[in-house]
Tab-separated table of C-alpha atoms in Angstrom:
chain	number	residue	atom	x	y	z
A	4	UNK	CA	0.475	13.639	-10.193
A	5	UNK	CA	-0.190	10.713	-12.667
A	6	UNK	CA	0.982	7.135	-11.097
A	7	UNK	CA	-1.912	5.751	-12.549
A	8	UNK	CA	-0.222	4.014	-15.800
A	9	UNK	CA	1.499	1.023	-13.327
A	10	UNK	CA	1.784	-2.210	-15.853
A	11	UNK	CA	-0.914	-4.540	-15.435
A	12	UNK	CA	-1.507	-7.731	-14.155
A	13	UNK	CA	0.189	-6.641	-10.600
A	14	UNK	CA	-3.300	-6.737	-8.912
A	15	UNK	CA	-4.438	-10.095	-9.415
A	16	UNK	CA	-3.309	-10.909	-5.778
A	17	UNK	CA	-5.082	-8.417	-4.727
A	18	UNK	CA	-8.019	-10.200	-5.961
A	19	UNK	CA	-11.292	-10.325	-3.947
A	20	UNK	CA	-13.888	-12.045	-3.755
A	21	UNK	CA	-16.069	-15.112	-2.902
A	22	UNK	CA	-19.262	-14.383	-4.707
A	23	UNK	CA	-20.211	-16.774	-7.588
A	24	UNK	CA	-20.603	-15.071	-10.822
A	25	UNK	CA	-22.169	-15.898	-13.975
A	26	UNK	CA	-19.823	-15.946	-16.577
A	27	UNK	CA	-17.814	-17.631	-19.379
A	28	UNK	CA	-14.158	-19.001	-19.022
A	29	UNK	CA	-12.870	-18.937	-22.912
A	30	UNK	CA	-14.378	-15.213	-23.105
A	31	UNK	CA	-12.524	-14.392	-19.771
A	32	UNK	CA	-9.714	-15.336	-21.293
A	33	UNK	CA	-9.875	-13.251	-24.354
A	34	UNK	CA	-10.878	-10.197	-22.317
A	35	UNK	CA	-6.981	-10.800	-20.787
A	36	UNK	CA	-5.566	-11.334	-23.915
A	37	UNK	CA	-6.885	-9.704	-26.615
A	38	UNK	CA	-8.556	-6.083	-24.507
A	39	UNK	CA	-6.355	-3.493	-23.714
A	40	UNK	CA	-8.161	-1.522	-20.745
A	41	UNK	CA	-5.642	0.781	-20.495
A	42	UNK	CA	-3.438	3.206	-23.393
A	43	UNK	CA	-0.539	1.251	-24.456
A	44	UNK	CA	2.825	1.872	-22.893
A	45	UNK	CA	4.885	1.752	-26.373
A	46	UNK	CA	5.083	0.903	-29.928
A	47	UNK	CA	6.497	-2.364	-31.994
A	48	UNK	CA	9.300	0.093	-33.093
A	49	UNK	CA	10.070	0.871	-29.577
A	50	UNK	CA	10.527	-3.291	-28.528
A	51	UNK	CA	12.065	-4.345	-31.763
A	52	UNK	CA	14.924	-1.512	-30.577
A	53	UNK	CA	15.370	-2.446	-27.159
A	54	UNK	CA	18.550	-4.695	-28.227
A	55	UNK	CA	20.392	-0.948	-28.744
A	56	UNK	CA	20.321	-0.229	-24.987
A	57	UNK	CA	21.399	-3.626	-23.658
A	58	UNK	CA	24.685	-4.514	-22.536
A	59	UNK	CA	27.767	-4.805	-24.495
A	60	UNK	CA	27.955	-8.455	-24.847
A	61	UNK	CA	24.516	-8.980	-25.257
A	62	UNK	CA	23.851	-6.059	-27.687
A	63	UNK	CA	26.851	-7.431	-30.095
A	64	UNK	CA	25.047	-11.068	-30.238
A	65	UNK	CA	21.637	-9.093	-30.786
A	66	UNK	CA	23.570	-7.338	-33.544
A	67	UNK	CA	24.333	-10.384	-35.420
A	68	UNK	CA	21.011	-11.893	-35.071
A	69	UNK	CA	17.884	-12.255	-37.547
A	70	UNK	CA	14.684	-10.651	-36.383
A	71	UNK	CA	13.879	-13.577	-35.134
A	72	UNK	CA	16.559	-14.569	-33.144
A	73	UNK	CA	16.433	-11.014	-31.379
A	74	UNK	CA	13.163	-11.707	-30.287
A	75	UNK	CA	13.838	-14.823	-28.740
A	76	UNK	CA	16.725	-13.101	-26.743
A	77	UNK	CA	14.160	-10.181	-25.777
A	78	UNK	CA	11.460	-12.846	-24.465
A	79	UNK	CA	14.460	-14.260	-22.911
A	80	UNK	CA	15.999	-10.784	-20.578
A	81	UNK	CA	12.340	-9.522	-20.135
A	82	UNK	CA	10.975	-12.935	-19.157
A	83	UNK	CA	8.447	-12.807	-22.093
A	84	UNK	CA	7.000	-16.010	-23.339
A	85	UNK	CA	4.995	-16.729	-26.870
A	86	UNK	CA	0.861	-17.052	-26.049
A	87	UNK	CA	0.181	-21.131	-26.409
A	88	UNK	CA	-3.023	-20.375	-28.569
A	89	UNK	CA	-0.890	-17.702	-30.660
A	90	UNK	CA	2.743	-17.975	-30.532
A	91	UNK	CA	2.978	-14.675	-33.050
A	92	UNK	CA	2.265	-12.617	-29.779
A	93	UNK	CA	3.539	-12.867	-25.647
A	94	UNK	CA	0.995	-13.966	-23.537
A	95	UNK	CA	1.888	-11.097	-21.237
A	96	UNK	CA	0.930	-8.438	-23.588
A	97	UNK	CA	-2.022	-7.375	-25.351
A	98	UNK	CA	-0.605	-6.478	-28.836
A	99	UNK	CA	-2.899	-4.638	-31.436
A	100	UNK	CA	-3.111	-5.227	-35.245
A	101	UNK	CA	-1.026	-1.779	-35.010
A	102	UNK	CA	1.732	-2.691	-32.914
A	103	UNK	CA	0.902	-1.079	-30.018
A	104	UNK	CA	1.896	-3.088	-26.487
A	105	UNK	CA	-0.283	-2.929	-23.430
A	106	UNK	CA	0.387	-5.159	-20.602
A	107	UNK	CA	-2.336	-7.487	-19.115
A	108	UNK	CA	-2.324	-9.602	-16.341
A	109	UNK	CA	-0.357	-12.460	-17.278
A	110	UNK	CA	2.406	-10.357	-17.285
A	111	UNK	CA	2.514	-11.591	-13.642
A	112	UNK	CA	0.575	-14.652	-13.854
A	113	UNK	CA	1.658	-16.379	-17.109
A	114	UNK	CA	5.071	-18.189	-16.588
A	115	UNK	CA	7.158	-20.684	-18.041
A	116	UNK	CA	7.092	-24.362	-15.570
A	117	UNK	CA	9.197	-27.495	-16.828
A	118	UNK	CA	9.450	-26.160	-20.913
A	119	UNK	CA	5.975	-25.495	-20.280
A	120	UNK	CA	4.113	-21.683	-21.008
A	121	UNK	CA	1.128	-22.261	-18.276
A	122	UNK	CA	-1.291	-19.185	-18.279
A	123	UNK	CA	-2.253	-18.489	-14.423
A	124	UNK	CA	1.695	-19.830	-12.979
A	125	UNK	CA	3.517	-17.214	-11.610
A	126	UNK	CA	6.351	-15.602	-13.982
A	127	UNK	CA	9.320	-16.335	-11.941
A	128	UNK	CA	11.347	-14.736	-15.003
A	129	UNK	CA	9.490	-11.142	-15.348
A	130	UNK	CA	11.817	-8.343	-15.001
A	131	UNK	CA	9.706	-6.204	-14.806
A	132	UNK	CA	11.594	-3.305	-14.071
A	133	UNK	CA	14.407	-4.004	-16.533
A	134	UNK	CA	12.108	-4.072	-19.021
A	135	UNK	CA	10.617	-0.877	-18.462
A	136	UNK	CA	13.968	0.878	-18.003
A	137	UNK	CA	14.791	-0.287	-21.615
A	138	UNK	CA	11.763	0.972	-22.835
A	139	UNK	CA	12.048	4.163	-21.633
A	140	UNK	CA	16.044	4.353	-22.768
A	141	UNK	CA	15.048	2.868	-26.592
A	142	UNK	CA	12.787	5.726	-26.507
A	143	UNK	CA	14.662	8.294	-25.939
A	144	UNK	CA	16.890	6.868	-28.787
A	145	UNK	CA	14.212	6.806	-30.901
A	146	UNK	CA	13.172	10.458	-30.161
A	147	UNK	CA	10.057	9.172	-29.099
A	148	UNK	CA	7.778	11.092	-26.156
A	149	UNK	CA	7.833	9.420	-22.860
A	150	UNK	CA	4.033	8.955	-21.472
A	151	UNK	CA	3.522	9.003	-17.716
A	152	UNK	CA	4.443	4.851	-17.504
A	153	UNK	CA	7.601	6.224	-18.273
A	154	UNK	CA	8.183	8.126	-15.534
A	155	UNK	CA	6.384	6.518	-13.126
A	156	UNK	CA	8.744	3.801	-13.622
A	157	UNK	CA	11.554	5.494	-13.025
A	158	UNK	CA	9.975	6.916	-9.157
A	159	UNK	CA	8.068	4.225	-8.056
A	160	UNK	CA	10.342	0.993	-7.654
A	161	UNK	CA	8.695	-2.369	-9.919
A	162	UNK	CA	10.470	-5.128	-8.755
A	163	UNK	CA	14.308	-5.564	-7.207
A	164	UNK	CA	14.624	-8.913	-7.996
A	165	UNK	CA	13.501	-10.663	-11.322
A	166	UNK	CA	10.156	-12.531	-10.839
A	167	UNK	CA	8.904	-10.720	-8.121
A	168	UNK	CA	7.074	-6.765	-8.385
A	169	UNK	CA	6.319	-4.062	-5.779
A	170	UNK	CA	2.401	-4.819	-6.197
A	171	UNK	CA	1.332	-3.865	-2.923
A	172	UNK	CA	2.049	-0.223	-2.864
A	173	UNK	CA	1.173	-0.016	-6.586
A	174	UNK	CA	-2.321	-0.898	-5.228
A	175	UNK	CA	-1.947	1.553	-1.959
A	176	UNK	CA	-1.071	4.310	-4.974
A	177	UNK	CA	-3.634	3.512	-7.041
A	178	UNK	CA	-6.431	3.357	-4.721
A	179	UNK	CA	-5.280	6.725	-2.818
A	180	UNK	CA	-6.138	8.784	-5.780
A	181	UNK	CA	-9.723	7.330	-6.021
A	182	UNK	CA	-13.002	7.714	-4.041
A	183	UNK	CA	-14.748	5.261	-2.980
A	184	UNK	CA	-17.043	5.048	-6.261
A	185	UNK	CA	-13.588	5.261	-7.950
A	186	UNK	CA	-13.668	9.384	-9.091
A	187	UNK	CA	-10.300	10.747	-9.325
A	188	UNK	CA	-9.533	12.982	-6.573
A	189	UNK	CA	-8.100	16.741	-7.053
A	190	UNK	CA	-5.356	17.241	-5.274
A	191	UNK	CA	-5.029	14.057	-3.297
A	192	UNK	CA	-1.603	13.558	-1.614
A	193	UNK	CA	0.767	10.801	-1.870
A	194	UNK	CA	0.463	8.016	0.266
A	195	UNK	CA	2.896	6.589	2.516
A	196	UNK	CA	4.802	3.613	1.090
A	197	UNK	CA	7.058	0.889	2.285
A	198	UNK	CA	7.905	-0.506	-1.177
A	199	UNK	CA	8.847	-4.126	-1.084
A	200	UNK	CA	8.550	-7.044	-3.776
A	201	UNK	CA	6.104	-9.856	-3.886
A	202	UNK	CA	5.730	-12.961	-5.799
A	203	UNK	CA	2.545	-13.586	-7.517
A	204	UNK	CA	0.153	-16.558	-6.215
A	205	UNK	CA	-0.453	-19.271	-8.812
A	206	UNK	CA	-4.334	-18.969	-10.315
A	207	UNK	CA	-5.260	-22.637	-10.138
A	208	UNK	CA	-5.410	-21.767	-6.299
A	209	UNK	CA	-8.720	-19.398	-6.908
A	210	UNK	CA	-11.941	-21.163	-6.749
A	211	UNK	CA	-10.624	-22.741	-3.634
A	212	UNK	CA	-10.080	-19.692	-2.138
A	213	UNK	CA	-12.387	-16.930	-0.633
A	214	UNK	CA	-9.668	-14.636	0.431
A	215	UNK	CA	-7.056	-14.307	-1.679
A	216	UNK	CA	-4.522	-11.342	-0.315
A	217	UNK	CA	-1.773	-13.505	1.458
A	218	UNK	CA	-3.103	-11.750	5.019
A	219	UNK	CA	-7.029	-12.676	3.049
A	220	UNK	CA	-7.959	-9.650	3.858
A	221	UNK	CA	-10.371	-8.970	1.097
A	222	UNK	CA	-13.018	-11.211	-0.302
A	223	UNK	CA	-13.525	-12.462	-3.724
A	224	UNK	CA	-15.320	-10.621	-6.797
A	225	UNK	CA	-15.478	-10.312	-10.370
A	226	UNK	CA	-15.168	-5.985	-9.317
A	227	UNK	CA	-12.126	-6.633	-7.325
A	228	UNK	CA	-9.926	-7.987	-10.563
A	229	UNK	CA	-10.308	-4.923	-12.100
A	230	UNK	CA	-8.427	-2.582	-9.917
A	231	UNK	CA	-5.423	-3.096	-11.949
A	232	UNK	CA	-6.849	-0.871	-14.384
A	233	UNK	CA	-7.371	1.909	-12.513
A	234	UNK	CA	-5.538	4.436	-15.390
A	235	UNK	CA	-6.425	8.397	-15.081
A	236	UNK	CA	-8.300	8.069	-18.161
A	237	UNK	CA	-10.687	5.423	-16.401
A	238	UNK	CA	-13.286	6.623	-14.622
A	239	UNK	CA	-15.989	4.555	-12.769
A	240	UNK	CA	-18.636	4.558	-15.739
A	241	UNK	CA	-15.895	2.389	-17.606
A	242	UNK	CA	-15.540	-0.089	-14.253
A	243	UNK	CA	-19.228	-0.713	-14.207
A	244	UNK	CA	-19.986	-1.127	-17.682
A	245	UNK	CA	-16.241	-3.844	-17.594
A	246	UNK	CA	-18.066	-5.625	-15.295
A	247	UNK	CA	-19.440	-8.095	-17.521
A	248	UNK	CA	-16.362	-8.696	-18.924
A	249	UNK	CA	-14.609	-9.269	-15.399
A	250	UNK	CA	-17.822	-11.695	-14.760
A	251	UNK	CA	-16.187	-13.796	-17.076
A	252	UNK	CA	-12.445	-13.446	-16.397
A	253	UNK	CA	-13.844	-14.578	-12.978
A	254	UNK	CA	-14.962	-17.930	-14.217
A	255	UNK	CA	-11.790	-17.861	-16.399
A	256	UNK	CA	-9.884	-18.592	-13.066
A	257	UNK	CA	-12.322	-20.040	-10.941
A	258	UNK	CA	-11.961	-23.062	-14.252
A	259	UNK	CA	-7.828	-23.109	-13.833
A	260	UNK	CA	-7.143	-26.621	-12.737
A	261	UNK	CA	-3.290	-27.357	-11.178
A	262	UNK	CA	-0.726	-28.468	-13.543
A	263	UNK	CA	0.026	-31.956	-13.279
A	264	UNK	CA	3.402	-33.047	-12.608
A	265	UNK	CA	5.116	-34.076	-15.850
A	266	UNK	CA	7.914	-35.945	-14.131
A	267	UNK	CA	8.053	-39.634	-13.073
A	268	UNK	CA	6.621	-39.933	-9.285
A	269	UNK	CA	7.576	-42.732	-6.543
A	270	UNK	CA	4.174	-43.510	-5.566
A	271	UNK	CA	4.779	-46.077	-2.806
A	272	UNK	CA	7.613	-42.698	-1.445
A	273	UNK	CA	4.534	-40.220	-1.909
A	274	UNK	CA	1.786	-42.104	0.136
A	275	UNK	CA	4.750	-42.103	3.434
A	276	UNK	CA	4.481	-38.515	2.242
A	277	UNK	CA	0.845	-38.267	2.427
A	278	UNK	CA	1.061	-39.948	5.862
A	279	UNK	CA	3.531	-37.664	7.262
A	280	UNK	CA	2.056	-34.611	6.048
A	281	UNK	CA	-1.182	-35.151	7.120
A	282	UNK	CA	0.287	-35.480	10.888
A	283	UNK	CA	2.644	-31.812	10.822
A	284	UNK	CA	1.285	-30.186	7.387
A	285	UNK	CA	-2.607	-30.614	6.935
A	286	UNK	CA	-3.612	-28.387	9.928
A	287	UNK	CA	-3.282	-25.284	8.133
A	288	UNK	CA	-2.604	-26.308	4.257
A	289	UNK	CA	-5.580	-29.002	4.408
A	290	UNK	CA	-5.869	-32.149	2.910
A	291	UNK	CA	-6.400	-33.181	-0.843
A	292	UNK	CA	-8.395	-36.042	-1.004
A	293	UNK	CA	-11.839	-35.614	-3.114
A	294	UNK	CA	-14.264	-33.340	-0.902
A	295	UNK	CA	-11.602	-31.750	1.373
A	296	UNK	CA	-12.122	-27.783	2.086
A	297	UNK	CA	-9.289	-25.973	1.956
A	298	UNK	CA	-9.010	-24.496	6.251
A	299	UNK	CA	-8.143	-21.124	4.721
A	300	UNK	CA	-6.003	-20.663	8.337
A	301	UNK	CA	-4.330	-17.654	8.912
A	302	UNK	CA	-1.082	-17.810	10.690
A	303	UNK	CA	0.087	-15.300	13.494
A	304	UNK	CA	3.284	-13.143	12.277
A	305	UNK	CA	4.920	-13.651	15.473
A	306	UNK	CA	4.266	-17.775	15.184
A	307	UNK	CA	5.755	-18.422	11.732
A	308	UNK	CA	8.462	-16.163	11.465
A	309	UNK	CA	8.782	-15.326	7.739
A	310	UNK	CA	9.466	-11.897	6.696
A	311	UNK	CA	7.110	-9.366	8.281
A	312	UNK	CA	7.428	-6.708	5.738
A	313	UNK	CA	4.196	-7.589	3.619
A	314	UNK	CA	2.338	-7.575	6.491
A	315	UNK	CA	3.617	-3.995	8.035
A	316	UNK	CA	2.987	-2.213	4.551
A	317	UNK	CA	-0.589	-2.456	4.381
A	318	UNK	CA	-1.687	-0.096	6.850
A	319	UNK	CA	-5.344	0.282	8.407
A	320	UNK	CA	-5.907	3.307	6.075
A	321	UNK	CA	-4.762	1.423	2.714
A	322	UNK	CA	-7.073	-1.361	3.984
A	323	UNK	CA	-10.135	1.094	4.714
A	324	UNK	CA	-9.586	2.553	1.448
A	325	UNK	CA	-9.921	-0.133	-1.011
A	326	UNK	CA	-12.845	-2.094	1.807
A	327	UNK	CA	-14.798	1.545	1.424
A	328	UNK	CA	-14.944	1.566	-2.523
A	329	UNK	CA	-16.808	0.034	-5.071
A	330	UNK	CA	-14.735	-2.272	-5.690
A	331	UNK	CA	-15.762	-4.253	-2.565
A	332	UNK	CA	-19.219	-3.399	-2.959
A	333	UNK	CA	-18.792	-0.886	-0.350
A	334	UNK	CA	-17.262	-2.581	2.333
A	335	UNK	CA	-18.474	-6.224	2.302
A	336	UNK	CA	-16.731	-8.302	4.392
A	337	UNK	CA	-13.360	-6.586	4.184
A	338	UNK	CA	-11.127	-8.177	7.695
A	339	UNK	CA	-8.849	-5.885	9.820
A	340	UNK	CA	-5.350	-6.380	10.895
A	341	UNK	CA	-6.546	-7.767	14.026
A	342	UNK	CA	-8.734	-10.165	12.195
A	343	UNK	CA	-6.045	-11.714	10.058
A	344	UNK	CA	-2.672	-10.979	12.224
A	345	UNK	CA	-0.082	-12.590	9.992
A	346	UNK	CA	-0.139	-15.124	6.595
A	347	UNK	CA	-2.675	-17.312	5.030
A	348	UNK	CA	-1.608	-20.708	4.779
A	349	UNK	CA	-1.634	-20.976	1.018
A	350	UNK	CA	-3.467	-24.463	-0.549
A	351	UNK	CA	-0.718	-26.193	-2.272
A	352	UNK	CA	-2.229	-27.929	-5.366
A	353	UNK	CA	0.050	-27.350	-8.105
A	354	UNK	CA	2.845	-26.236	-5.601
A	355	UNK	CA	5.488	-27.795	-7.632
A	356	UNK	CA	4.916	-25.468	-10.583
A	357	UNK	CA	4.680	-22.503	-8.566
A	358	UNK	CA	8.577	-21.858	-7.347
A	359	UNK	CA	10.330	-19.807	-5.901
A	360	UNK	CA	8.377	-20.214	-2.245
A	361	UNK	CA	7.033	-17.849	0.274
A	362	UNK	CA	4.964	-14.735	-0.098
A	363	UNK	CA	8.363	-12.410	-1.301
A	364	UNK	CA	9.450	-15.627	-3.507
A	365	UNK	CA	12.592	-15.667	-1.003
A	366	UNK	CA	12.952	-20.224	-1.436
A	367	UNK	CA	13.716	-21.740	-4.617
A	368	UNK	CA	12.827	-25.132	-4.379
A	369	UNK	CA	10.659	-27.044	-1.773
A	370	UNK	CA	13.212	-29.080	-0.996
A	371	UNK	CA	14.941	-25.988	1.003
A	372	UNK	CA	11.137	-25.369	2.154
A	373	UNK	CA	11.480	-28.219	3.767
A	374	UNK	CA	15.238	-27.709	5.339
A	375	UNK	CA	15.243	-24.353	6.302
A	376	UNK	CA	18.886	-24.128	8.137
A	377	UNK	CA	20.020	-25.262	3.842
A	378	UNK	CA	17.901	-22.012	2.924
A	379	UNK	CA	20.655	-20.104	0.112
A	380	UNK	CA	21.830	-16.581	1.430
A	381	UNK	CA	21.815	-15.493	-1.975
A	382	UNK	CA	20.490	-17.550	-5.045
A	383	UNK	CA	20.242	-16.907	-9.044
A	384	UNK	CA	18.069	-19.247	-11.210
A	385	UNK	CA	20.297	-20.526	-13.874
A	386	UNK	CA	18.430	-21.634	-16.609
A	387	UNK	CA	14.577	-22.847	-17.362
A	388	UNK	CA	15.508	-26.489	-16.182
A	389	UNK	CA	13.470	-28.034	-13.813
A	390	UNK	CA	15.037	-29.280	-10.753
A	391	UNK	CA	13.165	-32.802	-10.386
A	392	UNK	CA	15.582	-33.594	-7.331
A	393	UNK	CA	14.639	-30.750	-5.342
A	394	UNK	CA	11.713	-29.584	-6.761
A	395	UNK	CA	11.596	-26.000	-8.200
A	396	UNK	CA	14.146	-23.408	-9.801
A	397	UNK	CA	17.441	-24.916	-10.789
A	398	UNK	CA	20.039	-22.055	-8.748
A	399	UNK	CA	23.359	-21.539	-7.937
A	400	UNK	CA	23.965	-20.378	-4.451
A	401	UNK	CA	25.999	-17.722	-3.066
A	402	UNK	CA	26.858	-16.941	0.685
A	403	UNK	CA	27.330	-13.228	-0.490
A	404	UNK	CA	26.927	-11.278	-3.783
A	405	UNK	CA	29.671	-12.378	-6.031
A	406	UNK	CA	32.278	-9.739	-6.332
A	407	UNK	CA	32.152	-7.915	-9.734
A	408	UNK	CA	28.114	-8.072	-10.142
A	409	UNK	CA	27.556	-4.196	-10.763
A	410	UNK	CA	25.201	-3.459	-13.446
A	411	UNK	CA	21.223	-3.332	-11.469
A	412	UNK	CA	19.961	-5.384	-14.145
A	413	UNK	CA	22.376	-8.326	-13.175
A	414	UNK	CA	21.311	-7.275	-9.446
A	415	UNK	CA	17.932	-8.189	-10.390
A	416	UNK	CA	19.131	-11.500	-11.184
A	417	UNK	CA	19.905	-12.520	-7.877
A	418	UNK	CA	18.072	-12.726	-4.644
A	419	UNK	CA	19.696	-11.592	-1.958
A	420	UNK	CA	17.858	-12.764	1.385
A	421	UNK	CA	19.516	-10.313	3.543
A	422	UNK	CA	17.743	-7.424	1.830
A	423	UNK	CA	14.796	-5.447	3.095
A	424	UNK	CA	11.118	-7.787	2.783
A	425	UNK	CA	13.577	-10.483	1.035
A	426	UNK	CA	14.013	-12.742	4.330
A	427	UNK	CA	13.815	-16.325	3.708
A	428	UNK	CA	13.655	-17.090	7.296
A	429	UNK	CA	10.681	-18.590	9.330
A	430	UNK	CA	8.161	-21.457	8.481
A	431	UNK	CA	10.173	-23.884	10.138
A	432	UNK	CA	7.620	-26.682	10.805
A	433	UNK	CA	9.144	-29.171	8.441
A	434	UNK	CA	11.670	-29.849	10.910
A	435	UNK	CA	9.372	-31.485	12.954
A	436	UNK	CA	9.985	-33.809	9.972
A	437	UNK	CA	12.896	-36.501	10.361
A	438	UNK	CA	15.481	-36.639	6.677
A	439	UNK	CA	13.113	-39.949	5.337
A	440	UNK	CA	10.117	-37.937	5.827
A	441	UNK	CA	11.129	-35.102	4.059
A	442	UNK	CA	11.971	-37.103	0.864
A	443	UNK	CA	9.090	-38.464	1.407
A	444	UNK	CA	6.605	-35.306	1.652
A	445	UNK	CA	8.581	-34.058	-0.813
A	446	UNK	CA	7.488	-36.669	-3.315
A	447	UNK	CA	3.698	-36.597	-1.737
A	448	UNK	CA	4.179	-32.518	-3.002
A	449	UNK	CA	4.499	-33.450	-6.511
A	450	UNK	CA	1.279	-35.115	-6.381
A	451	UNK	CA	-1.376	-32.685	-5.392
């Protein structure tokens, strides 16, 4: 069986590695935008089209549109955005002089923060598997043949929620077919799966890093970024000779810097902020003054409560696998479940331009990070404001679904907290915090 077309860019957090590498950060970034590694999942034709499948009310404005205007509204459902350096093409797509789309890895890690495209934020606005169920229905109408994506697609879950993608288990099912020097194995089974959505980690974070899994179970390396290229038609004498090229898509993200904050900050507010979260926060987030080390601590399940599914689905055999293979030069330095029994701690420069919060992307805004009894049951991002108040996604909140919501692409819309690895719960240490201090840290966040 051929799961081996899963869209790029899903891998990133999977990212290894602590190694320096020599390498070059403009030609790193070229290798993500301008290489396919893997055959293209459809045509121009096919995207210019997708308006034809959408629904009713949407499909009649598309209708009336210009060219133009339709593409705005696709960048708009698929959570697309134009490149900065190229606004003729998305940054989450690698589009050829032919018209051919392959996905790359900002399709995950380039979103849209404050009116601002930031390559290496986390696309809170990818729907992922909308998109690809579009696809695969404009091609159809189209009369067009379906390639294994397609299919895949439509057996192996993407993402239930927009912004978030099942990129766990697409590793586990991409690394099961493999050996460890990364031959494709005849006959290899399926492996078990316990499909659940994640939201991707923001790329400034790297070169503080050495583990960068959320349990850090697997070290940095230029090797390890390639893994989301692991297509059937890629065989390890393509890895090896991509190395190069992943030598410098390394020092591509060990350059990111955070965003800064574009808003107004209380200073005088921020520094009780710095104050108070040095004394409840710093312990396991460290402290940002020049020459602090991120701790890199790694919290026990049981201890912070959040949503345990993450760390259930990546069994002892998944781990094995990918710590055994090239890819981790054979098994350097990869760390049990024993060794890292829960979550990293994640450093928190440039936290306010990474919402929504937690490792399943389960908290909109930091301010309900930092109340977690005001945590919404269910929540849907209304529009691409900025919510200076509270500090993340501006949301509506719900205490249920609303009654009437149907279609599964509107699903995807919402997050619902009370489904399975979607728990908002847990991390409840800011309420050793009094209200003032809260503000107060909350204003310190905007700083780092």
């Amino acid at each position: 069986m051929k799961f081996c077309l899963i869209p790029l860019g899903l891998f990133l957090i999977l990212c290894s590695g602590s190694l320096a590498t020599a390498g070059d950060p403009e030609k790193g970034y070229r290798v993500i935008v301008d290489k396919p590694l893997i055959s293209p999942y459809w045509d121009q034709e096919t995207f210019d089209n997708t308006w034809r499948v959408w629904p009713k009310e949407l499909k009649e404005l598309a209708e009336k549109a210009s060219p133009d205007q339709r593409r705005k509204l696709a960048y708009e459902r698929y959570g697309l955005t134009p490149r900065p350096d190229n606004p003729d093409k998305p940054l989450q797509y690698v589009v050829s002089d032919d018209g051919d789309w392959t996905p790359n890895c900002f399709t995950c890690h380039g979103g849209e923060v404050a009116g601002q495209v930031i390559p290496g934020a986390p696309n809170h606005r990818y729907a992922m598997q909308t998109l690809a169920d579009d696809i695969r229905i404009a091609k159809m109408l189209l009369g067009k043949q379906l390639l294994t994506s397609d299919y895949g697609s439509a057996l192996v879950p993407l993402g239930g929620t927009n912004g978030t993608t099942n990129a766990v288990m697409f590793g586990v099912i991409l690394m099961s077919f493999r050996d460890a020097d990364l031959n494709v194995h005849r006959g290899a089974g399926f492996p078990p799966t316990k499909h659940h959505d994640m939201d991707a980690p923001p790329w400034w974070s790297f070169s503080a890093k050495d583990y960068l899994y959320c349990d850090a179970f697997a070290p940095k390396s230029s090797k390890g970024l390639m893994q989301f290229a692991l297509a059937r038609e890629n065989g390890p004498e393509k890895f090896r000779r991509w190395q190069a090229d992943f030598d410098h898509v390394y020092a591509y993200l060990q350059s990111l810097e955070a965003p800064k904050y574009p808003y107004e900050i209380d200073r005088p507010l921020a520094e009780q902020g710095r104050i108070a979260f040095e004394k409840t926060c710093a312990e396991c987030h460290g402290k940002y003054e020049t020459g602090e080390k991120y701790p890199s601590v790694v919290i026990d399940i049981a201890e912070i409560g959040t949503d345990p599914v993450r760390y259930e689905a990546l069994s002892p055999a998944a781990r094995k696998v990918y710590g055994d293979s090239w890819f981790n030069d054979y098994n350097r330095g990869v760390k049990s479940a024993d060794d890292t029994p829960g979550y990293i701690a994640p450093h928190l420069a440039g936290v306010w331009a990474s919402p929504p919060y937690l490792h399943n992307g389960s908290v909109p805004t930091l301010w309900h990070m930092l109340n977690p009894t005001e945590r919404p049951t269910v929540w849907r991002r209304t529009n691409g404001d900025y919510d200076q108040q509270r500090g993340g996604l501006t949301v509506e909140e719900f205490s249920t679904m609303p009654a009437g919501v149907t279609r599964r692409d509107e699903k995807r819309t919402y997050f619902d907290t009370r489904k399975f690895g979607k728990s908002a719960a847990g991390h409840d240490y800011p309420d050793q915090l009094s209200p003032e201090e809260k503000r107060a840290v909350l204003e310190y966040l905007k700083t780092l």
